[in-house]
């Protein structure tokens, strides 16, 4: 009885084991089927929902109606256009007098006091000065020594100065017209290409130019003015080659003024919260310098250069010299960086022989720091400058030029601090550092006009470089979430088994489509072309081996037929029966190298069955990008790897549709709204690919 029970247990164990294994496999497959059903149902619902949506019908208006609508005028539209050109009409009626008026008055006076001794923006002054020197050099008027008291030389100097005024006025007029036209055409967007590193590098170079141009006034040296490329080096050489001719009195005056200015700025910075307004050290230095120069007669006694004659009031209106416009056109374009408001000021002011105006960073900071809230402060500072021009300008005629040089040099302190940008950009962005350095070096050695053009061109090149060289990442999943991040950055992020998620933070178009494809193959470690090439080589090698075996078989058969009679030979040749076992060996070898076995041998040594392309950073795709995408899908399908696309925004889907990407209806199934949806589908594919069908499991008792 026990023996029979034992035998019965032996008989039932294999059966129970197989049934248990089959039951477990059925549970797994049913679970996977349920999961697959849920995902497919989700995708189906999304597709059905999209099919149920109806696009809005947009009827394009005829051209005549568009023109009529654009030319239609109403009081509301006229008011809107007027306010867009003159914003003061919007905020002035609602100006809060009690809250803003006192701060605007203090700020306007402070900015106006600062404006008096400095003049206009240093960069614009240097750019226009360079054009004036280029178009009206000393050689044109046979001027050798500017200190000569000869009447003919004085007449030549006056003629030169008048010509330079004409050049400056022509530049002002042309830059104003360009600004006004660009402003009316809403071309203000061009300023976005003047990136901060470019502007800071350019202004730092301008500070170097300005500082160099003031050295001869500080040392009291007479040198020739230089303009154009390498003018910076020529100016330095001219100053230091004549350093032995330094006017000691001018140098002492300049150094004393620099010490006073630096001390005053230090006090303003340290006690700016306690001081109601900044101490106007510039105007204090100007007043003291003018008084000392007039009292000690520095000009005649020590040969110190002074400002000299200052015309009183404004000159009568006069049409600028139009013939100079072709010669200064490029320079005017470089100067015209601001638009409508400055365009009106420059184009109108040029008839009164005024200098070009622009925005000054230092004055803007002073106006803000002293409590300025609106343009009322700017209006008050302009009134102060106007009063000086028409009334008391002559009082500053004895002012030594060394004092002005000291003021300009000291106020370049903030710009020279921008050399610290090199360390900052080195830590944050090497590309922005390159833009800063190129803007600085090009502006220093080529001049501000050509330097600015060069810097803008280089900045544009970096944009192309960034789009052609984006960052490529392989994404992984944060466990138990549907969030995917770069696997190289975070330790917790893990790749999904059998799945590669590829992301590039740039659009897919003609400039980077090939780079995108190469990066995809490199990052995923799967090169379909290399795998297919290896397969073809193996197939050729296999065919050659078969041919070699066939020839070996024929030789063996022929050799055996020589030892047999004709009847046996006839039997062997017709029936191909094995003789002495030799032929059977060749046949067995041939059968062992069957195409099925070759196919199994040539399967890629990788467990990757799906590649997901994350298109969430992609903004657009062009025709070349679509061709590259189709090629990627086709190549990976040939080696048994599925490709899915996720995160496409509406514009990208629209691009793909217009470029006939979805002409093959099956390609629509490759789109998924998120990475996680594509991952779930890929996991199901991998699960079903690894599991054999149920009919391969035999569940029958064996005796």
XYZ file of C-alpha atoms in Angstrom:
703
model
C 0.000 0.000 0.000
C 2.778 2.324 0.885
C 4.611 1.309 -2.230
C 1.617 2.049 -4.360
C 1.152 5.423 -2.644
C 4.801 6.222 -3.231
C 4.479 5.246 -6.879
C 1.324 7.346 -7.119
C 3.166 10.327 -5.678
C 5.996 9.788 -8.154
C 3.425 9.632 -10.895
C 1.614 12.799 -9.765
C 4.668 15.010 -9.009
C 5.699 15.724 -12.590
C 2.106 16.358 -13.501
C 1.519 18.704 -10.519
C 4.785 20.532 -11.157
C 3.967 21.128 -14.763
C 0.460 22.240 -13.973
C 1.734 24.638 -11.309
C 4.288 26.120 -13.720
C 1.661 26.473 -16.398
C -0.717 28.109 -13.935
C 1.944 30.652 -12.920
C 2.730 31.390 -16.550
C -0.945 31.828 -17.306
C -1.241 34.322 -14.426
C 1.743 36.301 -15.705
C 0.443 36.358 -19.248
C -3.068 37.288 -18.135
C -1.605 40.109 -16.025
C 0.481 41.292 -18.971
C -2.569 40.999 -21.223
C -4.588 43.132 -18.829
C -1.807 45.700 -18.692
C -1.488 45.687 -22.453
C -5.257 46.019 -22.792
C -5.279 49.049 -20.496
C -2.484 50.756 -22.422
C -3.998 49.928 -25.803
C -7.358 51.132 -24.550
C -5.773 54.374 -23.359
C -4.085 54.914 -26.710
C -7.304 53.970 -28.488
C -9.292 56.429 -26.388
C -6.782 59.170 -27.138
C -6.967 58.421 -30.837
C -10.758 58.249 -30.739
C -10.903 61.528 -28.824
C -8.709 63.233 -31.381
C -10.873 61.868 -34.174
C -13.969 63.243 -32.450
C -12.506 66.743 -32.259
C -13.337 69.100 -35.102
C -11.023 71.825 -36.234
C -12.329 75.349 -36.360
C -13.033 76.561 -39.840
C -10.971 79.624 -40.658
C -12.070 81.564 -43.705
C -9.200 83.746 -44.941
C -10.216 87.307 -45.667
C -9.618 88.654 -49.168
C -6.719 91.041 -49.586
C -9.014 93.982 -50.224
C -10.822 93.395 -46.928
C -7.518 93.112 -45.073
C -6.361 96.442 -46.514
C -9.695 98.056 -45.748
C -9.616 96.742 -42.178
C -6.041 98.007 -41.683
C -6.913 101.452 -43.045
C -10.125 101.741 -41.063
C -9.902 104.563 -38.534
C -11.810 105.130 -35.342
C -11.331 107.336 -32.324
C -10.357 104.337 -30.200
C -7.795 103.114 -32.722
C -6.345 106.594 -33.240
C -5.962 107.046 -29.483
C -4.260 103.656 -29.171
C -1.782 104.441 -31.965
C -1.055 107.889 -30.539
C -0.430 106.508 -27.061
C 1.869 103.808 -28.432
C 4.097 106.495 -29.934
C 3.756 108.948 -27.039
C 3.423 106.916 -23.803
C 3.426 110.120 -21.742
C -0.186 110.653 -22.808
C -1.076 107.459 -20.961
C 0.550 108.048 -17.581
C 0.691 111.868 -17.272
C -3.057 112.370 -16.629
C -2.814 109.847 -13.785
C 0.498 111.176 -12.399
C 0.503 110.839 -8.559
C 1.825 114.271 -7.573
C 2.163 113.668 -3.833
C 3.973 110.342 -4.177
C 6.290 111.046 -7.112
C 6.856 114.782 -7.556
C 9.450 115.354 -4.796
C 11.510 112.334 -5.798
C 11.424 113.355 -9.463
C 12.562 116.899 -8.638
C 15.517 115.711 -6.536
C 16.443 113.095 -9.116
C 16.177 115.544 -12.016
C 18.441 118.099 -10.325
C 21.004 115.457 -9.360
C 21.108 113.979 -12.863
C 21.298 117.428 -14.435
C 24.219 118.410 -12.178
C 25.994 115.216 -13.141
C 25.264 115.860 -16.828
C 26.847 119.320 -16.911
C 30.558 118.469 -16.689
C 30.408 115.172 -18.586
C 28.667 115.671 -21.759
C 26.925 112.849 -23.529
C 27.439 109.112 -23.496
C 31.148 108.218 -23.806
C 30.664 105.380 -26.293
C 28.638 107.493 -28.722
C 31.098 110.370 -28.300
C 33.981 108.104 -29.202
C 32.196 106.586 -32.202
C 31.190 109.956 -33.642
C 34.592 111.419 -32.791
C 36.262 108.619 -34.726
C 34.113 109.354 -37.773
C 34.848 113.077 -37.507
C 38.613 112.492 -37.313
C 38.461 110.068 -40.239
C 36.492 112.399 -42.494
C 38.271 115.609 -41.400
C 41.871 114.721 -40.405
C 44.469 117.344 -39.564
C 46.350 116.598 -42.780
C 43.383 117.786 -44.851
C 43.865 121.289 -43.407
C 47.687 121.334 -43.252
C 47.645 121.447 -39.456
C 50.921 120.403 -37.817
C 50.921 122.133 -34.414
C 47.598 122.924 -32.755
C 49.339 125.263 -30.274
C 50.507 127.638 -32.967
C 49.396 131.240 -32.619
C 49.866 131.962 -36.307
C 46.693 133.428 -37.771
C 46.760 131.100 -40.774
C 47.094 128.067 -38.512
C 44.228 129.319 -36.358
C 42.089 129.681 -39.466
C 42.952 126.121 -40.482
C 42.032 124.832 -37.030
C 38.713 126.680 -37.188
C 38.013 125.250 -40.643
C 38.844 121.758 -39.401
C 36.570 122.104 -36.388
C 33.730 123.422 -38.535
C 34.121 120.456 -40.873
C 34.089 118.029 -37.975
C 30.908 119.657 -36.690
C 29.343 119.074 -40.112
C 30.363 115.431 -39.991
C 28.951 114.978 -36.492
C 25.701 116.661 -37.497
C 25.412 114.465 -40.610
C 25.923 111.338 -38.502
C 23.333 112.597 -36.016
C 20.784 113.271 -38.758
C 21.299 109.936 -40.500
C 21.259 107.903 -37.298
C 18.069 109.702 -36.259
C 16.382 108.909 -39.590
C 17.443 105.257 -39.352
C 16.185 105.057 -35.776
C 12.875 106.647 -36.686
C 12.316 104.326 -39.663
C 13.205 101.205 -37.702
C 10.968 102.325 -34.870
C 7.971 102.904 -37.146
C 8.542 99.473 -38.709
C 8.709 97.921 -35.215
C 12.278 96.713 -35.698
C 13.023 96.906 -31.994
C 13.370 93.114 -31.890
C 16.877 93.414 -33.361
C 18.029 94.434 -29.893
C 17.566 90.835 -28.739
C 20.705 89.916 -30.674
C 22.663 92.344 -28.514
C 23.069 89.803 -25.753
C 24.343 90.953 -22.365
C 27.865 89.463 -22.740
C 28.153 91.234 -26.101
C 27.060 94.591 -24.699
C 29.298 94.303 -21.650
C 32.317 93.271 -23.713
C 31.627 96.090 -26.170
C 31.224 98.753 -23.473
C 34.374 97.525 -21.729
C 36.262 97.961 -24.992
C 34.702 101.404 -25.354
C 35.959 102.251 -21.866
C 39.464 101.243 -22.951
C 39.174 103.492 -26.012
C 37.850 106.414 -23.980
C 40.503 105.994 -21.307
C 43.232 105.905 -23.947
C 41.843 108.979 -25.688
C 41.972 110.944 -22.401
C 45.592 110.135 -21.590
C 46.976 112.955 -23.726
C 44.740 115.487 -21.922
C 45.787 114.145 -18.531
C 49.476 114.407 -19.402
C 49.056 117.633 -21.364
C 50.623 116.074 -24.479
C 49.850 117.106 -28.054
C 49.385 114.049 -30.263
C 47.627 113.224 -33.471
C 44.137 111.762 -33.336
C 43.686 108.275 -34.740
C 40.600 106.435 -35.932
C 39.797 103.092 -37.496
C 41.367 99.679 -36.857
C 44.330 99.603 -34.440
C 43.683 103.233 -33.435
C 43.965 102.071 -29.810
C 47.558 100.931 -30.332
C 48.492 103.990 -32.358
C 47.144 106.284 -29.637
C 49.109 104.478 -26.914
C 52.292 104.605 -28.967
C 51.794 108.312 -29.649
C 51.260 109.121 -25.959
C 54.167 107.115 -24.567
C 56.555 108.195 -27.307
C 55.929 111.794 -26.191
C 55.797 111.079 -22.462
C 58.854 113.287 -21.895
C 56.788 116.286 -23.026
C 54.330 115.874 -20.136
C 52.905 119.127 -18.735
C 53.482 118.713 -15.003
C 50.868 121.324 -14.058
C 48.164 119.595 -16.100
C 49.130 116.193 -14.651
C 48.997 117.502 -11.067
C 45.579 119.118 -11.638
C 44.263 115.937 -13.209
C 45.545 113.657 -10.443
C 44.137 115.892 -7.678
C 40.745 115.881 -9.392
C 40.867 112.077 -9.728
C 41.576 111.687 -6.017
C 38.679 113.995 -5.125
C 36.303 112.195 -7.476
C 37.235 108.735 -6.239
C 36.848 109.862 -2.643
C 33.457 111.365 -3.354
C 32.242 108.203 -5.103
C 33.440 106.088 -2.208
C 31.514 108.281 0.226
C 28.382 108.108 -1.945
C 28.588 104.317 -2.157
C 29.214 103.805 1.540
C 26.592 106.253 2.841
C 24.064 106.136 -0.008
C 21.290 105.071 2.383
C 21.912 108.008 4.710
C 22.484 110.713 2.093
C 19.276 112.292 0.702
C 21.039 112.822 -2.641
C 24.510 111.788 -3.853
C 27.248 114.354 -3.389
C 27.704 115.977 -6.848
C 31.485 115.667 -6.855
C 31.686 116.235 -10.616
C 30.143 119.694 -10.440
C 32.201 120.509 -7.315
C 35.404 119.563 -9.126
C 34.354 121.555 -12.188
C 33.645 124.651 -10.115
C 36.888 124.364 -8.124
C 38.920 123.581 -11.244
C 37.417 126.495 -13.159
C 38.031 128.904 -10.264
C 41.629 127.796 -9.711
C 42.383 127.937 -13.437
C 40.928 131.421 -13.790
C 42.590 132.741 -10.608
C 46.074 131.342 -11.366
C 45.772 131.837 -15.137
C 46.976 128.251 -15.714
C 46.583 128.545 -19.460
C 49.141 131.330 -19.963
C 51.351 130.758 -16.947
C 51.837 126.972 -17.177
C 50.571 126.189 -20.668
C 47.648 124.119 -19.424
C 45.056 123.433 -22.119
C 41.600 124.731 -21.229
C 38.160 124.259 -22.750
C 38.290 127.595 -24.522
C 35.465 129.333 -26.324
C 31.978 128.017 -25.584
C 29.307 129.432 -27.913
C 26.376 130.940 -26.071
C 22.884 129.790 -26.876
C 21.681 127.564 -29.710
C 22.688 128.039 -33.300
C 19.987 128.947 -35.819
C 18.452 126.059 -37.771
C 20.548 124.894 -40.704
C 20.178 121.970 -43.106
C 22.960 119.416 -42.482
C 25.468 118.672 -45.228
C 23.696 115.895 -47.163
C 26.806 115.135 -49.253
C 28.472 113.557 -46.201
C 25.737 110.943 -45.710
C 27.221 108.228 -48.011
C 30.555 108.458 -46.189
C 29.028 108.042 -42.735
C 26.168 105.640 -43.495
C 27.766 102.527 -41.952
C 28.746 104.453 -38.830
C 25.222 105.810 -38.461
C 23.786 102.291 -38.614
C 26.141 101.168 -35.846
C 25.141 104.144 -33.693
C 21.378 103.742 -34.256
C 20.663 101.225 -31.495
C 17.560 102.875 -30.018
C 14.502 103.707 -32.020
C 11.498 106.079 -32.209
C 12.084 108.585 -29.369
C 15.804 108.935 -30.002
C 15.165 109.010 -33.747
C 12.912 112.040 -33.386
C 15.407 113.788 -31.100
C 18.418 113.142 -33.304
C 16.801 113.866 -36.663
C 15.203 117.089 -35.371
C 18.155 118.210 -33.259
C 20.597 117.847 -36.159
C 19.094 120.980 -37.764
C 20.290 122.890 -34.683
C 23.766 121.272 -34.946
C 23.292 119.223 -31.817
C 25.262 116.128 -30.904
C 23.724 112.657 -31.130
C 21.892 111.580 -27.996
C 21.456 108.135 -26.544
C 20.783 106.400 -23.246
C 23.482 106.620 -20.593
C 23.732 103.732 -18.150
C 25.433 105.761 -15.428
C 22.861 108.571 -15.563
C 20.008 106.072 -15.538
C 21.428 104.529 -12.372
C 21.804 107.960 -10.746
C 18.248 108.899 -11.654
C 16.885 105.683 -10.200
C 19.087 105.800 -7.117
C 18.099 109.373 -6.243
C 14.366 108.687 -6.231
C 13.346 109.239 -9.849
C 10.067 107.577 -10.789
C 8.959 108.992 -14.144
C 10.178 110.996 -17.128
C 9.530 114.156 -15.142
C 13.005 113.714 -13.646
C 14.535 113.515 -17.114
C 12.637 116.629 -18.158
C 14.030 118.620 -15.213
C 17.611 117.500 -15.890
C 17.196 118.527 -19.536
C 15.965 121.965 -18.473
C 19.074 122.420 -16.312
C 21.383 121.541 -19.180
C 19.434 123.861 -21.478
C 19.852 126.774 -19.059
C 23.614 126.217 -18.932
C 23.790 126.166 -22.729
C 21.855 129.376 -23.278
C 23.033 131.371 -20.261
C 26.071 130.405 -18.197
C 28.146 128.184 -20.452
C 30.839 130.843 -20.872
C 31.714 130.557 -17.184
C 33.358 127.180 -17.869
C 35.749 128.445 -20.553
C 38.795 128.485 -18.174
C 38.144 124.849 -17.165
C 41.335 122.804 -17.725
C 40.926 119.846 -20.068
C 42.812 117.750 -17.521
C 39.831 118.177 -15.166
C 37.436 116.873 -17.805
C 39.820 114.021 -18.530
C 39.888 113.114 -14.841
C 36.072 113.173 -14.669
C 35.771 110.918 -17.705
C 38.438 108.482 -16.486
C 36.978 108.162 -13.010
C 33.501 107.562 -14.376
C 34.880 104.657 -16.413
C 35.495 102.819 -13.142
C 32.201 100.942 -13.397
C 32.943 99.807 -16.928
C 36.395 98.569 -15.994
C 34.805 96.485 -13.246
C 33.245 94.507 -16.080
C 36.561 92.687 -16.509
C 35.246 90.596 -13.633
C 32.763 89.145 -16.137
C 35.550 86.909 -17.415
C 35.605 84.920 -14.180
C 31.807 84.880 -13.966
C 31.251 83.614 -17.503
C 34.100 81.106 -17.147
C 32.129 79.474 -14.354
C 28.695 79.735 -15.949
C 28.977 79.581 -19.753
C 32.006 79.203 -21.996
C 30.017 80.340 -25.029
C 29.001 83.623 -23.356
C 32.619 84.065 -22.305
C 33.659 83.666 -25.946
C 31.086 86.299 -26.995
C 32.411 88.713 -24.335
C 36.045 88.214 -25.365
C 35.315 88.530 -29.098
C 33.254 91.694 -28.535
C 36.018 93.181 -26.402
C 38.988 92.296 -28.600
C 37.241 93.134 -31.876
C 36.075 96.500 -30.544
C 39.498 97.341 -29.118
C 41.540 96.475 -32.198
C 39.073 97.012 -35.071
C 37.314 100.059 -33.680
C 33.878 100.324 -32.124
C 31.929 100.259 -35.396
C 33.559 97.236 -37.003
C 33.971 95.639 -33.595
C 30.224 95.832 -32.962
C 29.454 94.282 -36.360
C 31.991 91.524 -35.724
C 30.583 90.810 -32.272
C 27.007 90.576 -33.584
C 28.128 88.213 -36.367
C 29.940 86.021 -33.851
C 26.892 85.968 -31.568
C 24.790 84.776 -34.504
C 27.337 82.031 -35.207
C 27.075 80.846 -31.608
C 23.309 80.529 -32.059
C 23.873 78.239 -35.044
C 26.516 76.340 -33.085
C 24.168 75.795 -30.148
C 21.417 74.429 -32.378
C 23.878 72.223 -34.237
C 25.498 70.991 -31.035
C 22.722 70.430 -28.524
C 22.994 68.281 -25.436
C 22.032 64.673 -26.025
C 20.748 62.646 -23.094
C 19.611 59.161 -22.251
C 16.695 59.374 -19.843
C 15.772 56.977 -17.080
C 12.872 56.597 -14.679
C 12.698 57.791 -11.118
C 11.451 54.645 -9.351
C 7.705 54.429 -8.722
C 7.002 57.629 -10.682
C 6.285 58.656 -14.252
C 9.149 61.194 -14.185
C 12.170 60.672 -16.436
C 15.531 62.424 -16.039
C 19.096 62.233 -17.299
C 20.692 58.993 -16.121
C 24.137 60.592 -15.989
C 23.097 63.317 -13.554
C 21.166 61.498 -10.848
C 22.062 58.306 -9.053
C 18.457 57.353 -8.324
C 17.430 57.421 -11.977
C 17.463 53.969 -13.589
C 17.068 52.956 -17.211
C 14.065 50.849 -18.121
C 15.185 47.328 -19.116
C 15.189 46.837 -22.866
C 14.312 50.494 -23.531
C 16.446 53.487 -24.511
C 14.910 56.964 -24.090
C 16.778 59.556 -26.170
C 16.408 63.335 -25.860
C 18.010 66.279 -27.669
C 17.314 69.833 -26.509
C 17.040 71.272 -30.024
C 14.765 71.180 -33.028
C 15.308 68.651 -35.812
C 16.151 70.405 -39.079
C 18.675 70.461 -41.912
C 21.579 71.828 -39.857
C 21.598 69.104 -37.206
C 19.667 66.132 -38.611
C 22.819 64.136 -39.338
C 24.277 65.014 -35.952
C 21.012 63.912 -34.322
C 21.161 60.527 -36.050
C 24.800 59.951 -35.145
C 24.216 60.954 -31.516
C 21.234 58.601 -31.302
C 23.350 55.657 -32.446
C 26.199 56.584 -30.135
C 24.103 57.208 -27.024
C 21.911 54.119 -27.400
C 24.835 51.917 -28.411
C 22.801 50.498 -31.313
C 23.992 51.158 -34.860
C 21.573 49.512 -37.304
C 23.902 50.052 -40.246
C 26.774 48.283 -38.461
C 24.527 45.380 -37.438
C 23.104 44.971 -40.918
C 26.586 45.147 -42.434
C 27.798 42.458 -40.035
C 24.825 40.282 -41.000
C 25.544 40.639 -44.689
C 29.182 39.731 -44.155
C 28.155 36.697 -42.113
C 25.709 35.639 -44.802
C 28.393 35.895 -47.449
C 30.773 33.957 -45.249
C 28.076 31.317 -44.674
C 27.384 31.043 -48.398
C 31.099 30.619 -49.063
C 31.291 27.860 -46.444
C 28.319 26.085 -48.038
C 29.957 26.352 -51.436
C 33.207 24.970 -50.019
C 31.368 22.058 -48.397
C 29.517 21.345 -51.619
C 32.767 21.228 -53.579
C 34.310 18.980 -50.943
C 31.302 16.678 -51.234
C 31.607 16.494 -55.029
C 35.301 15.647 -54.779
C 34.562 12.864 -52.281
C 31.862 11.418 -54.528
C 34.090 11.544 -57.606
C 36.900 9.830 -55.746
C 34.619 7.035 -54.604
C 33.223 6.485 -58.075
C 36.723 5.678 -59.371
C 36.816 2.542 -57.168
C 33.381 1.266 -57.987
C 31.829 -0.316 -60.967
C 29.563 1.605 -63.247
C 26.366 0.267 -61.697
C 27.306 1.369 -58.213
C 28.438 4.714 -59.529
C 25.142 5.143 -61.328
C 23.245 4.351 -58.109
C 25.274 6.792 -56.035
C 25.032 9.646 -58.503
C 21.280 9.262 -58.846
C 20.249 8.532 -55.276
C 23.134 10.321 -53.493
C 23.376 7.519 -50.944
C 26.158 7.716 -48.353
C 29.194 5.597 -49.121
C 31.469 4.435 -46.300
C 30.064 7.240 -44.135
C 32.109 9.961 -45.792
C 29.328 11.659 -47.671
C 27.115 11.682 -44.615
C 29.670 13.737 -42.699
C 29.592 16.470 -45.319
C 25.813 16.460 -45.386
C 25.636 16.622 -41.603
C 27.994 19.587 -41.577
C 25.885 21.319 -44.151
C 22.722 20.700 -42.216
C 24.285 22.003 -39.012
C 24.923 25.355 -40.732
C 21.321 25.897 -41.708
C 19.948 29.435 -42.372
C 17.749 29.193 -39.269
C 20.784 28.620 -37.080
C 22.600 31.478 -38.829
C 19.707 33.774 -38.161
C 19.748 32.830 -34.484
C 23.497 33.343 -34.347
C 23.324 36.792 -36.016
C 20.726 38.255 -33.683
C 22.152 41.436 -32.057
C 23.845 40.840 -28.736
C 21.596 43.372 -27.002
C 18.408 43.256 -25.001
C 17.144 46.584 -26.375
C 13.824 46.162 -28.128
C 12.513 49.755 -28.103
C 13.908 53.266 -28.629
C 11.844 56.256 -27.466
C 12.564 59.689 -28.956
C 11.534 62.468 -26.582
C 10.389 65.394 -28.735
C 9.247 67.638 -25.888
C 12.151 70.125 -26.447
C 11.586 70.157 -30.234
C 9.980 73.351 -31.577
C 9.886 72.545 -35.283
C 10.851 69.913 -37.856
C 11.677 70.603 -41.500
C 11.675 68.324 -44.543
C 15.249 67.162 -43.966
C 14.402 66.349 -40.350
C 11.366 64.311 -41.454
C 13.505 62.310 -43.882
C 16.011 61.636 -41.107
C 13.187 60.546 -38.787
C 11.758 58.144 -41.375
C 15.230 56.733 -41.988
C 15.759 56.167 -38.253
C 12.451 54.303 -37.927
C 13.152 52.143 -40.973
C 16.723 51.249 -39.972
C 15.777 50.249 -36.439
C 12.793 48.219 -37.626
C 15.133 46.178 -39.847
C 16.987 44.961 -36.760
C 13.831 44.370 -34.716
C 13.894 47.552 -32.610
C 10.728 49.651 -32.384
C 10.908 53.443 -32.394
C 8.364 55.624 -30.586
C 8.005 59.426 -30.549
C 6.700 61.248 -27.485
C 5.898 64.755 -26.298
C 5.230 66.388 -29.679
C 3.521 69.749 -29.339
C 0.817 70.860 -31.729
C 3.082 72.799 -34.070
C 5.454 69.845 -34.467
C 2.563 67.486 -35.252
C 1.324 70.031 -37.769
C 4.781 70.160 -39.351
C 4.922 66.375 -39.560
C 1.479 66.282 -41.163
C 2.293 68.920 -43.772
C 5.571 67.151 -44.604
C 3.661 63.875 -45.270
C 5.163 62.010 -42.353
C 1.808 60.355 -41.651
C 1.157 59.246 -45.224
C 1.932 55.789 -43.891
C -0.944 55.309 -41.452
C 1.084 52.957 -39.250
C 3.377 55.809 -38.260
C 0.539 57.438 -36.328
C 0.718 54.548 -33.866
C 4.271 55.584 -32.974
C 3.163 58.880 -31.391
C 2.534 59.011 -27.649
C 1.581 61.991 -25.479
C 4.202 61.235 -22.831
C 7.295 59.162 -22.247
C 5.529 57.031 -19.666
C 2.837 55.949 -22.126
C 5.493 54.848 -24.601
C 7.411 53.033 -21.858
C 4.344 50.999 -20.860
C 3.770 49.949 -24.452
C 7.455 49.081 -24.887
C 7.461 46.997 -21.727
C 4.489 44.998 -22.973
C 6.250 44.398 -26.259
C 9.337 43.127 -24.466
C 7.257 40.918 -22.161
C 5.390 39.198 -24.990
C 8.557 38.852 -27.056
C 10.265 36.870 -24.277
C 7.330 34.525 -23.436
C 6.599 31.441 -25.604
C 2.998 30.618 -26.495
C 0.924 28.367 -24.215
C 0.739 25.457 -26.621
C 4.440 24.727 -26.090
C 3.717 23.593 -22.516
C 2.586 19.977 -22.368
C 0.617 19.121 -19.259
C -0.034 15.376 -19.449
C 0.816 12.636 -16.985
C 3.592 10.275 -17.951
C 3.944 6.688 -16.834
